[in-house]
PDB file of C-alpha atoms in Angstrom:
ATOM      1  CA  MET A 311       2.602 -41.869 -98.419  1.00 81.00           C
ATOM      2  CA  LEU A 312       3.477 -45.623 -98.239  1.00 86.00           C
ATOM      3  CA  ARG A 313       3.647 -48.064-101.007  1.00 85.00           C
ATOM      4  CA  PRO A 314       2.152 -51.465-100.368  1.00 82.00           C
ATOM      5  CA  GLN A 315       5.680 -52.982-100.587  1.00 87.00           C
ATOM      6  CA  ASP A 316       6.535 -50.889 -97.627  1.00 84.00           C
ATOM      7  CA  PHE A 317       4.416 -51.917 -95.361  1.00 85.00           C
ATOM      8  CA  ARG A 318       5.406 -55.723 -96.450  1.00 86.00           C
ATOM      9  CA  ASP A 319       9.025 -54.544 -95.984  1.00 87.00           C
ATOM     10  CA  ILE A 320       8.351 -52.925 -92.435  1.00 86.00           C
ATOM     11  CA  LEU A 321       6.814 -56.511 -91.664  1.00 87.00           C
ATOM     12  CA  VAL A 322       9.514 -58.468 -92.614  1.00 87.00           C
ATOM     13  CA  VAL A 323      11.990 -56.243 -90.398  1.00 86.00           C
ATOM     14  CA  SER A 324       9.817 -56.409 -87.444  1.00 87.00           C
ATOM     15  CA  ARG A 325       9.610 -60.150 -87.465  1.00 88.00           C
ATOM     16  CA  GLN A 326      13.712 -60.888 -88.115  1.00 86.00           C
ATOM     17  CA  ARG A 327      14.740 -58.012 -86.513  1.00 85.00           C
ATOM     18  CA  SER A 328      17.933 -57.419 -88.321  1.00 84.00           C
ATOM     19  CA  LEU A 329      18.856 -56.061 -91.749  1.00 83.00           C
ATOM     20  CA  LYS A 330      21.111 -59.041 -92.918  1.00 86.00           C
ATOM     21  CA  ALA A 331      17.807 -61.814 -91.640  1.00 87.00           C
ATOM     22  CA  ALA A 332      15.409 -59.398 -93.482  1.00 84.00           C
ATOM     23  CA  ALA A 333      17.264 -59.238 -97.120  1.00 85.00           C
ATOM     24  CA  ALA A 334      17.950 -62.964 -96.985  1.00 86.00           C
ATOM     25  CA  ALA A 335      13.818 -63.376 -96.256  1.00 85.00           C
ATOM     26  CA  LEU A 336      12.946 -60.811 -98.904  1.00 85.00           C
ATOM     27  CA  ASP A 337      16.117 -62.577-101.383  1.00 86.00           C
ATOM     28  CA  ILE A 338      17.781 -59.241-101.795  1.00 89.00           C
ATOM     29  CA  ASP A 339      21.037 -58.451-100.577  1.00 87.00           C
ATOM     30  CA  ALA A 340      21.542 -56.469 -97.386  1.00 85.00           C
ATOM     31  CA  SER A 341      22.498 -53.043 -98.824  1.00 86.00           C
ATOM     32  CA  THR A 342      19.365 -53.097-100.923  1.00 88.00           C
ATOM     33  CA  MET A 343      17.521 -53.919 -97.736  1.00 86.00           C
ATOM     34  CA  GLY A 344      19.328 -50.737 -96.355  1.00 86.00           C
ATOM     35  CA  ARG A 345      18.259 -48.585 -99.012  1.00 90.00           C
ATOM     36  CA  ARG A 346      14.813 -49.564 -98.996  1.00 88.00           C
ATOM     37  CA  LEU A 347      14.779 -48.755 -95.383  1.00 87.00           C
ATOM     38  CA  GLU A 348      15.803 -45.595 -95.629  1.00 89.00           C
ATOM     39  CA  ALA A 349      13.324 -44.665 -98.648  1.00 87.00           C
ATOM     40  CA  ILE A 350      10.559 -45.840 -96.532  1.00 87.00           C
ATOM     41  CA  GLU A 351      11.418 -43.552 -93.793  1.00 86.00           C
ATOM     42  CA  ALA A 352      11.791 -40.632 -95.887  1.00 86.00           C
ATOM     43  CA  ARG A 353       7.918 -41.500 -97.715  1.00 89.00           C
ATOM     44  CA  PHE A 354       6.581 -42.111 -93.987  1.00 86.00           C
ATOM     45  CA  GLY A 355       8.158 -38.710 -92.713  1.00 88.00           C
ATOM     46  CA  SER A 356       9.721 -39.977 -89.893  1.00 86.00           C
ATOM     47  CA  ALA A 357      12.302 -42.502 -88.425  1.00 88.00           C
ATOM     48  CA  LEU A 358      10.845 -46.091 -88.120  1.00 87.00           C
ATOM     49  CA  PHE A 359      13.620 -48.027 -87.036  1.00 85.00           C
ATOM     50  CA  ARG A 360      16.746 -47.859 -84.480  1.00 86.00           C
ATOM     51  CA  ARG A 361      19.581 -49.414 -85.596  1.00 81.00           C
ATOM     52  CA  GLY A 362      21.484 -50.974 -82.402  1.00 74.00           C
ATOM     53  CA  ALA A 363      23.794 -53.755 -80.849  1.00 70.00           C
ATOM     54  CA  GLN A 364      20.499 -55.935 -80.588  1.00 74.00           C
ATOM     55  CA  GLY A 365      19.771 -55.523 -84.265  1.00 81.00           C
ATOM     56  CA  ILE A 366      16.819 -53.677 -85.594  1.00 86.00           C
ATOM     57  CA  GLU A 367      14.255 -52.276 -83.511  1.00 85.00           C
ATOM     58  CA  LEU A 368      11.065 -49.929 -83.889  1.00 87.00           C
ATOM     59  CA  THR A 369      10.552 -46.624 -83.073  1.00 89.00           C
ATOM     60  CA  ASP A 370       6.881 -46.173 -81.788  1.00 88.00           C
ATOM     61  CA  ASP A 371       5.816 -44.881 -85.557  1.00 87.00           C
ATOM     62  CA  GLY A 372       7.564 -48.091 -86.436  1.00 85.00           C
ATOM     63  CA  THR A 373       5.398 -50.046 -84.292  1.00 88.00           C
ATOM     64  CA  LEU A 374       2.240 -48.241 -85.543  1.00 88.00           C
ATOM     65  CA  VAL A 375       2.797 -49.136 -89.261  1.00 85.00           C
ATOM     66  CA  ALA A 376       3.946 -52.481 -88.491  1.00 87.00           C
ATOM     67  CA  THR A 377       1.017 -53.139 -86.727  1.00 89.00           C
ATOM     68  CA  ALA A 378      -1.372 -52.029 -89.300  1.00 87.00           C
ATOM     69  CA  ALA A 379       0.951 -53.931 -91.840  1.00 85.00           C
ATOM     70  CA  GLU A 380       0.132 -57.014 -89.523  1.00 89.00           C
ATOM     71  CA  LYS A 381      -3.387 -56.519 -90.339  1.00 86.00           C
ATOM     72  CA  MET A 382      -3.373 -55.596 -94.092  1.00 86.00           C
ATOM     73  CA  GLU A 383      -1.807 -59.360 -94.013  1.00 85.00           C
ATOM     74  CA  ALA A 384      -4.365 -60.909 -92.251  1.00 84.00           C
ATOM     75  CA  VAL A 385      -7.117 -59.442 -94.651  1.00 81.00           C
ATOM     76  CA  GLU A 386      -4.685 -60.529 -97.702  1.00 82.00           C
ATOM     77  CA  LEU A 387      -4.313 -64.011 -96.251  1.00 83.00           C
ATOM     78  CA  ALA A 388      -7.992 -64.245 -95.437  1.00 80.00           C
ATOM     79  CA  PHE A 389      -9.312 -63.408 -99.013  1.00 78.00           C
ATOM     80  CA  GLU A 390      -6.786 -65.772-100.429  1.00 77.00           C
ATOM     81  CA  ARG A 391      -7.756 -68.606 -98.513  1.00 74.00           C
ATOM     82  CA  ASP A 392     -11.452 -68.038 -99.378  1.00 72.00           C
ATOM     83  CA  LEU A 393     -10.211 -68.139-103.287  1.00 68.00           C
ATOM     84  CA  VAL A 394      -8.397 -71.117-102.159  1.00 66.00           C
ATOM     85  CA  ALA A 395     -11.461 -72.736-100.953  1.00 62.00           C
ATOM     86  CA  ARG A 396     -13.594 -71.755-104.214  1.00 61.00           C
ATOM     87  CA  GLU A 397     -10.877 -73.087-106.550  1.00 56.00           C
ATOM     88  CA  ARG A 398     -11.030 -76.408-104.662  1.00 54.00           C
ATOM     89  CA  GLN A 399     -14.735 -76.673-105.281  1.00 51.00           C
ATOM     90  CA  ARG A 400     -13.586 -76.791-108.631  1.00 43.00           C
ATOM     91  CA  VAL A 401     -10.912 -79.671-108.191  1.00 42.00           C
ATOM     92  CA  ASN A 402      -7.269 -79.135-106.667  1.00 52.00           C
ATOM     93  CA  GLY A 403      -4.669 -80.699-104.801  1.00 66.00           C
ATOM     94  CA  VAL A 404      -5.173 -81.325-100.745  1.00 79.00           C
ATOM     95  CA  VAL A 405      -1.559 -80.555 -98.971  1.00 83.00           C
ATOM     96  CA  VAL A 406      -1.468 -82.945 -95.965  1.00 86.00           C
ATOM     97  CA  THR A 407       1.977 -82.664 -94.063  1.00 85.00           C
ATOM     98  CA  SER A 408       3.334 -84.495 -91.158  1.00 87.00           C
ATOM     99  CA  ALA A 409       6.447 -84.940 -89.806  1.00 85.00           C
ATOM    100  CA  GLU A 410       9.060 -87.935 -90.587  1.00 84.00           C
ATOM    101  CA  TRP A 411       7.404 -90.602 -88.778  1.00 82.00           C
ATOM    102  CA  GLY A 412       4.099 -90.088 -90.813  1.00 84.00           C
ATOM    103  CA  VAL A 413       6.185 -91.233 -93.728  1.00 84.00           C
ATOM    104  CA  SER A 414       5.180 -94.741 -93.994  1.00 82.00           C
ATOM    105  CA  MET A 415       1.811 -94.444 -92.288  1.00 83.00           C
ATOM    106  CA  LEU A 416       0.586 -91.854 -94.262  1.00 87.00           C
ATOM    107  CA  THR A 417       1.975 -92.513 -97.953  1.00 89.00           C
ATOM    108  CA  PRO A 418      -0.261 -95.556 -98.567  1.00 89.00           C
ATOM    109  CA  LEU A 419      -3.554 -93.862 -97.091  1.00 87.00           C
ATOM    110  CA  LEU A 420      -3.081 -91.009 -99.309  1.00 88.00           C
ATOM    111  CA  VAL A 421      -2.860 -93.263-102.472  1.00 90.00           C
ATOM    112  CA  ALA A 422      -5.733 -94.993-101.469  1.00 88.00           C
ATOM    113  CA  LEU A 423      -7.400 -91.525-100.594  1.00 84.00           C
ATOM    114  CA  GLY A 424      -6.398 -90.251-104.389  1.00 85.00           C
ATOM    115  CA  ARG A 425      -8.280 -93.713-105.634  1.00 87.00           C
ATOM    116  CA  GLU A 426     -11.290 -93.572-103.872  1.00 83.00           C
ATOM    117  CA  HIS A 427     -11.345 -89.610-103.982  1.00 79.00           C
ATOM    118  CA  PRO A 428     -10.093 -88.588-107.274  1.00 79.00           C
ATOM    119  CA  ASP A 429     -10.897 -84.820-107.086  1.00 73.00           C
ATOM    120  CA  VAL A 430      -8.720 -84.712-103.901  1.00 76.00           C
ATOM    121  CA  GLN A 431      -5.498 -85.100-105.557  1.00 80.00           C
ATOM    122  CA  PRO A 432      -3.540 -85.575-102.116  1.00 85.00           C
ATOM    123  CA  ARG A 433      -0.038 -84.383-101.923  1.00 85.00           C
ATOM    124  CA  LEU A 434       2.138 -85.016 -98.933  1.00 88.00           C
ATOM    125  CA  ARG A 435       5.019 -82.458 -97.441  1.00 88.00           C
ATOM    126  CA  ILE A 436       7.354 -83.531 -94.873  1.00 86.00           C
ATOM    127  CA  GLU A 437       8.616 -81.283 -92.238  1.00 84.00           C
ATOM    128  CA  ASN A 438       9.581 -81.492 -88.938  1.00 79.00           C
ATOM    129  CA  ARG A 439       8.720 -78.149 -88.483  1.00 80.00           C
ATOM    130  CA  ALA A 440       5.106 -77.382 -87.636  1.00 81.00           C
ATOM    131  CA  LEU A 441       4.108 -75.447 -90.992  1.00 83.00           C
ATOM    132  CA  ASP A 442       1.907 -72.416 -90.614  1.00 83.00           C
ATOM    133  CA  LEU A 443      -1.539 -73.362 -92.012  1.00 83.00           C
ATOM    134  CA  THR A 444      -2.816 -69.724 -91.710  1.00 79.00           C
ATOM    135  CA  ARG A 445      -0.335 -68.835 -94.538  1.00 79.00           C
ATOM    136  CA  ARG A 446      -1.493 -71.821 -96.544  1.00 78.00           C
ATOM    137  CA  GLU A 447       1.986 -73.925 -96.301  1.00 84.00           C
ATOM    138  CA  ALA A 448      -0.043 -76.625 -95.952  1.00 85.00           C
ATOM    139  CA  ASP A 449      -3.971 -77.503 -95.779  1.00 87.00           C
ATOM    140  CA  ILE A 450      -4.164 -80.532 -93.445  1.00 89.00           C
ATOM    141  CA  ALA A 451      -1.698 -81.255 -90.748  1.00 90.00           C
ATOM    142  CA  LEU A 452      -1.435 -84.538 -88.403  1.00 89.00           C
ATOM    143  CA  ARG A 453       0.253 -82.692 -85.607  1.00 88.00           C
ATOM    144  CA  ILE A 454       1.361 -84.028 -81.774  1.00 88.00           C
ATOM    145  CA  GLY A 455      -1.014 -82.087 -79.391  1.00 88.00           C
ATOM    146  CA  ARG A 456      -4.057 -79.926 -79.418  1.00 89.00           C
ATOM    147  CA  PRO A 457      -3.652 -76.935 -82.104  1.00 87.00           C
ATOM    148  CA  LYS A 458      -3.691 -73.621 -79.601  1.00 85.00           C
ATOM    149  CA  GLU A 459      -4.310 -71.201 -82.638  1.00 85.00           C
ATOM    150  CA  LYS A 460      -8.233 -70.203 -82.583  1.00 85.00           C
ATOM    151  CA  SER A 461      -8.024 -70.121 -86.447  1.00 86.00           C
ATOM    152  CA  LEU A 462      -7.396 -73.910 -86.610  1.00 88.00           C
ATOM    153  CA  VAL A 463      -9.665 -76.538 -86.460  1.00 88.00           C
ATOM    154  CA  GLY A 464      -8.853 -79.615 -84.602  1.00 90.00           C
ATOM    155  CA  ARG A 465      -9.952 -83.308 -84.873  1.00 91.00           C
ATOM    156  CA  ARG A 466      -8.169 -85.770 -81.866  1.00 93.00           C
ATOM    157  CA  VAL A 467      -7.348 -89.046 -83.826  1.00 91.00           C
ATOM    158  CA  GLY A 468      -5.946 -90.636 -81.000  1.00 91.00           C
ATOM    159  CA  VAL A 469      -2.236 -91.201 -79.302  1.00 91.00           C
ATOM    160  CA  ILE A 470       1.053 -91.708 -80.699  1.00 90.00           C
ATOM    161  CA  ALA A 471       2.336 -94.638 -77.918  1.00 91.00           C
ATOM    162  CA  TYR A 472       6.367 -94.715 -76.898  1.00 93.00           C
ATOM    163  CA  GLY A 473       8.615 -97.231 -76.820  1.00 93.00           C
ATOM    164  CA  LEU A 474      12.410 -98.308 -76.321  1.00 96.00           C
ATOM    165  CA  TYR A 475      13.927-100.202 -79.080  1.00 97.00           C
ATOM    166  CA  ALA A 476      17.060-101.921 -79.923  1.00 97.00           C
ATOM    167  CA  SER A 477      18.038-103.839 -82.881  1.00 97.00           C
ATOM    168  CA  SER A 478      18.405-107.622 -82.752  1.00 96.00           C
ATOM    169  CA  SER A 479      22.094-107.527 -83.189  1.00 96.00           C
ATOM    170  CA  TYR A 480      22.695-104.679 -80.496  1.00 97.00           C
ATOM    171  CA  LEU A 481      21.061-107.152 -78.177  1.00 97.00           C
ATOM    172  CA  ALA A 482      22.973-109.931 -79.428  1.00 96.00           C
ATOM    173  CA  GLU A 483      26.061-108.275 -78.572  1.00 95.00           C
ATOM    174  CA  HIS A 484      25.375-106.348 -75.426  1.00 95.00           C
ATOM    175  CA  GLY A 485      22.378-108.201 -73.721  1.00 95.00           C
ATOM    176  CA  ALA A 486      18.633-106.941 -73.201  1.00 95.00           C
ATOM    177  CA  PRO A 487      17.923-104.756 -70.206  1.00 94.00           C
ATOM    178  CA  ARG A 488      15.702-106.454 -67.997  1.00 93.00           C
ATOM    179  CA  ALA A 489      15.203-103.912 -65.438  1.00 93.00           C
ATOM    180  CA  LEU A 490      15.072 -99.495 -65.369  1.00 91.00           C
ATOM    181  CA  ASP A 491      18.265 -99.898 -63.479  1.00 90.00           C
ATOM    182  CA  ASP A 492      20.045-101.758 -66.335  1.00 92.00           C
ATOM    183  CA  LEU A 493      19.536 -98.680 -69.000  1.00 93.00           C
ATOM    184  CA  SER A 494      22.441 -96.621 -67.378  1.00 90.00           C
ATOM    185  CA  ARG A 495      24.921 -99.124 -68.741  1.00 92.00           C
ATOM    186  CA  HIS A 496      23.429 -99.236 -72.305  1.00 95.00           C
ATOM    187  CA  ALA A 497      24.674 -97.111 -75.092  1.00 95.00           C
ATOM    188  CA  PHE A 498      21.885 -94.686 -76.166  1.00 96.00           C
ATOM    189  CA  CYS A 499      20.765 -92.662 -79.261  1.00 96.00           C
ATOM    190  CA  SER A 500      18.723 -89.571 -79.160  1.00 93.00           C
ATOM    191  CA  PHE A 501      17.462 -86.314 -80.984  1.00 92.00           C
ATOM    192  CA  ASP A 502      19.908 -83.648 -80.705  1.00 88.00           C
ATOM    193  CA  GLN A 503      19.255 -80.143 -78.961  1.00 85.00           C
ATOM    194  CA  THR A 504      16.623 -79.102 -81.783  1.00 82.00           C
ATOM    195  CA  PHE A 505      13.954 -81.267 -79.991  1.00 82.00           C
ATOM    196  CA  ALA A 506      15.811 -81.214 -76.580  1.00 82.00           C
ATOM    197  CA  ASN A 507      12.167 -80.310 -75.024  1.00 84.00           C
ATOM    198  CA  THR A 508      10.157 -82.359 -76.525  1.00 86.00           C
ATOM    199  CA  PRO A 509       8.153 -84.935 -74.045  1.00 88.00           C
ATOM    200  CA  HIS A 510       9.312 -88.106 -75.113  1.00 88.00           C
ATOM    201  CA  VAL A 511      12.655 -86.831 -75.472  1.00 89.00           C
ATOM    202  CA  ARG A 512      12.640 -85.596 -72.065  1.00 90.00           C
ATOM    203  CA  TRP A 513      10.934 -88.997 -70.833  1.00 90.00           C
ATOM    204  CA  GLN A 514      14.087 -90.645 -72.358  1.00 91.00           C
ATOM    205  CA  ALA A 515      16.649 -88.362 -70.462  1.00 90.00           C
ATOM    206  CA  SER A 516      14.910 -89.180 -67.434  1.00 90.00           C
ATOM    207  CA  VAL A 517      14.980 -93.133 -67.521  1.00 88.00           C
ATOM    208  CA  THR A 518      18.383 -93.075 -68.614  1.00 87.00           C
ATOM    209  CA  SER A 519      20.412 -90.616 -66.470  1.00 81.00           C
ATOM    210  CA  GLY A 520      24.246 -91.693 -67.013  1.00 79.00           C
ATOM    211  CA  ALA A 521      23.928 -93.203 -70.078  1.00 88.00           C
ATOM    212  CA  ARG A 522      26.215 -93.189 -72.605  1.00 92.00           C
ATOM    213  CA  ILE A 523      24.887 -91.569 -75.707  1.00 94.00           C
ATOM    214  CA  THR A 524      26.555 -92.623 -79.314  1.00 95.00           C
ATOM    215  CA  TYR A 525      24.450 -91.126 -81.743  1.00 96.00           C
ATOM    216  CA  GLN A 526      22.357 -87.731 -81.789  1.00 95.00           C
ATOM    217  CA  THR A 527      20.317 -86.374 -85.042  1.00 94.00           C
ATOM    218  CA  ASN A 528      17.638 -84.164 -85.864  1.00 90.00           C
ATOM    219  CA  SER A 529      15.876 -86.443 -87.962  1.00 90.00           C
ATOM    220  CA  MET A 530      13.320 -89.535 -86.698  1.00 90.00           C
ATOM    221  CA  LEU A 531      14.545 -91.508 -89.629  1.00 91.00           C
ATOM    222  CA  SER A 532      18.086 -91.299 -89.262  1.00 94.00           C
ATOM    223  CA  LEU A 533      17.241 -91.967 -85.578  1.00 95.00           C
ATOM    224  CA  VAL A 534      15.898 -95.166 -86.641  1.00 95.00           C
ATOM    225  CA  GLU A 535      18.592 -95.921 -89.020  1.00 95.00           C
ATOM    226  CA  ALA A 536      20.911 -95.768 -86.024  1.00 96.00           C
ATOM    227  CA  VAL A 537      19.359 -97.685 -84.152  1.00 97.00           C
ATOM    228  CA  GLU A 538      18.798-100.438 -86.716  1.00 97.00           C
ATOM    229  CA  ALA A 539      22.428-100.143 -87.208  1.00 96.00           C
ATOM    230  CA  GLY A 540      23.319-101.031 -84.046  1.00 96.00           C
ATOM    231  CA  ALA A 541      24.083 -98.254 -82.151  1.00 96.00           C
ATOM    232  CA  GLY A 542      22.064 -97.904 -79.327  1.00 96.00           C
ATOM    233  CA  ILE A 543      18.640 -98.017 -77.596  1.00 97.00           C
ATOM    234  CA  ALA A 544      16.004 -95.197 -78.274  1.00 96.00           C
ATOM    235  CA  THR A 545      12.894 -93.815 -77.893  1.00 95.00           C
ATOM    236  CA  LEU A 546      10.915 -94.390 -80.839  1.00 94.00           C
ATOM    237  CA  PRO A 547       6.919 -94.076 -82.245  1.00 92.00           C
ATOM    238  CA  ARG A 548       5.545 -97.684 -81.889  1.00 91.00           C
ATOM    239  CA  ILE A 549       3.836 -97.216 -85.127  1.00 88.00           C
ATOM    240  CA  LEU A 550       6.771 -96.403 -86.921  1.00 89.00           C
ATOM    241  CA  ALA A 551       9.339 -98.957 -84.939  1.00 92.00           C
ATOM    242  CA  ASP A 552       6.703-102.112 -84.663  1.00 91.00           C
ATOM    243  CA  ARG A 553       7.165-102.313 -88.520  1.00 90.00           C
ATOM    244  CA  ARG A 554      11.217-102.489 -88.626  1.00 93.00           C
ATOM    245  CA  PRO A 555      11.411-106.275 -88.404  1.00 94.00           C
ATOM    246  CA  ALA A 556      15.193-105.792 -86.795  1.00 95.00           C
ATOM    247  CA  LEU A 557      13.534-103.607 -84.174  1.00 97.00           C
ATOM    248  CA  LYS A 558      13.021-105.046 -80.977  1.00 97.00           C
ATOM    249  CA  ARG A 559      11.115-103.597 -78.045  1.00 96.00           C
ATOM    250  CA  VAL A 560      13.063-103.090 -74.951  1.00 96.00           C
ATOM    251  CA  LEU A 561      11.529-103.649 -71.446  1.00 94.00           C
ATOM    252  CA  PRO A 562       8.434-103.700 -73.090  1.00 92.00           C
ATOM    253  CA  ASP A 563       6.375-103.497 -69.481  1.00 89.00           C
ATOM    254  CA  LEU A 564       7.910-100.212 -69.180  1.00 85.00           C
ATOM    255  CA  ALA A 565       5.550 -97.719 -69.159  1.00 76.00           C
ATOM    256  CA  ALA A 566       6.543 -95.109 -71.895  1.00 78.00           C
ATOM    257  CA  ILE A 567       4.716 -91.691 -72.522  1.00 86.00           C
ATOM    258  CA  GLU A 568       1.852 -91.261 -74.922  1.00 90.00           C
ATOM    259  CA  ARG A 569       0.783 -88.177 -76.655  1.00 90.00           C
ATOM    260  CA  ASP A 570      -2.397 -87.174 -78.194  1.00 92.00           C
ATOM    261  CA  LEU A 571      -2.618 -87.022 -81.966  1.00 91.00           C
ATOM    262  CA  TRP A 572      -4.418 -84.394 -83.834  1.00 92.00           C
ATOM    263  CA  LEU A 573      -5.632 -83.690 -87.524  1.00 92.00           C
ATOM    264  CA  VAL A 574      -5.670 -80.068 -88.071  1.00 92.00           C
ATOM    265  CA  PHE A 575      -6.560 -78.025 -90.774  1.00 90.00           C
ATOM    266  CA  HIS A 576      -8.281 -73.926 -91.018  1.00 85.00           C
ATOM    267  CA  ARG A 577     -11.328 -72.927 -90.314  1.00 84.00           C
ATOM    268  CA  ASP A 578     -12.058 -71.133 -93.281  1.00 79.00           C
ATOM    269  CA  LEU A 579     -11.282 -74.042 -95.133  1.00 76.00           C
ATOM    270  CA  ARG A 580     -14.198 -76.042 -94.123  1.00 76.00           C
ATOM    271  CA  LYS A 581     -16.522 -74.915 -97.046  1.00 74.00           C
ATOM    272  CA  SER A 582     -14.131 -76.681 -99.223  1.00 76.00           C
ATOM    273  CA  ARG A 583     -15.787 -80.239-100.474  1.00 75.00           C
ATOM    274  CA  SER A 584     -12.314 -81.508-101.517  1.00 75.00           C
ATOM    275  CA  LEU A 585     -11.000 -80.621 -97.844  1.00 80.00           C
ATOM    276  CA  ARG A 586     -13.866 -82.135 -96.233  1.00 82.00           C
ATOM    277  CA  ALA A 587     -13.612 -85.375 -98.185  1.00 80.00           C
ATOM    278  CA  ALA A 588      -9.970 -85.780 -97.210  1.00 83.00           C
ATOM    279  CA  VAL A 589     -10.623 -84.708 -93.370  1.00 86.00           C
ATOM    280  CA  ASP A 590     -13.309 -87.352 -93.397  1.00 87.00           C
ATOM    281  CA  ALA A 591     -11.697 -90.253 -95.193  1.00 84.00           C
ATOM    282  CA  LEU A 592      -8.165 -89.780 -93.162  1.00 86.00           C
ATOM    283  CA  LEU A 593      -9.909 -89.624 -89.986  1.00 89.00           C
ATOM    284  CA  GLU A 594     -11.807 -92.874 -90.986  1.00 88.00           C
ATOM    285  CA  LYS A 595      -8.323 -94.478 -91.898  1.00 86.00           C
ATOM    286  CA  VAL A 596      -6.063 -93.014 -89.479  1.00 87.00           C
ATOM    287  CA  LYS A 597      -8.230 -93.317 -86.173  1.00 88.00           C
ATOM    288  CA  PRO A 598      -7.502 -97.208 -85.706  1.00 88.00           C
ATOM    289  CA  LEU A 599      -4.243 -96.870 -85.833  1.00 85.00           C
ATOM    290  CA  PHE A 600      -3.185 -95.089 -83.092  1.00 85.00           C
ATOM    291  CA  SER A 601      -6.264 -96.186 -80.591  1.00 75.00           C
ATOM    292  CA  SER A 602      -4.566 -96.796 -77.307  1.00 63.00           C
ATOM    293  CA  THR A 603      -5.175-100.565 -77.626  1.00 54.00           C
ATOM    294  CA  SER A 604      -3.617-100.959 -81.414  1.00 54.00           C
ATOM    295  CA  GLN A 605      -0.284 -99.704 -79.890  1.00 62.00           C
ATOM    296  CA  ARG A 606       0.133-102.303 -76.801  1.00 57.00           C
TER     297      ARG A 606
END
């Protein structure tokens, strides 16, 4: 007979697909993980895993158990979300998450929100990856793009408009580009391969073919700092760059990319008064900042 922990271990292995990665996810060493899997198979009475060159694969029985484990996890998470919502009826913190570009904009808004709604107790968590709201890594997310998960509710906030920016010192030394063809003769800062497939990174690559890349990073704030330091030109969110006195818009008439911005939360938390208050207040405060007209 399998134990509850056995199902959790099998689920981790099915997702990580390697003994070492599964052990790291469970904060144990690989030898302990190996002994656990052997004990699980002994209790089940059949082979659940195959070890191959590509890592660990599930047998048919292993897939059956992993599917059951996923269903058990979904029930457990739904129950936890219900408990969280009930607890927040009695006051608790609401965790809001955004990528780095949202720090300077969200921080004063959340401070004001906490003053106006003391029961909300907002907390800001900055992550460049999309946190899993289903697993309660955060309560509310400010995300680029409409949510695809059926378990999430989204409210469209507006758009993030991007533009090309350089520092005053860079423009004084190298001159300002006057036409699109001039861009290939300038230095550029960009994201590294971590974000190579995001629309604004692809857009910059399309209009700067042949340009020299002088700085790459996986951090928006680092990218802004590099541009301010005179490393080159970069595509930046206007909501962020326009607040930096040292940065100047380059080719302001160039039609840069715009991306939809959404406020997202899990549908199971709609019964929480503090979360509803936070969503309504954030929408009221954030929407005017991201209208198309406010970023022109």
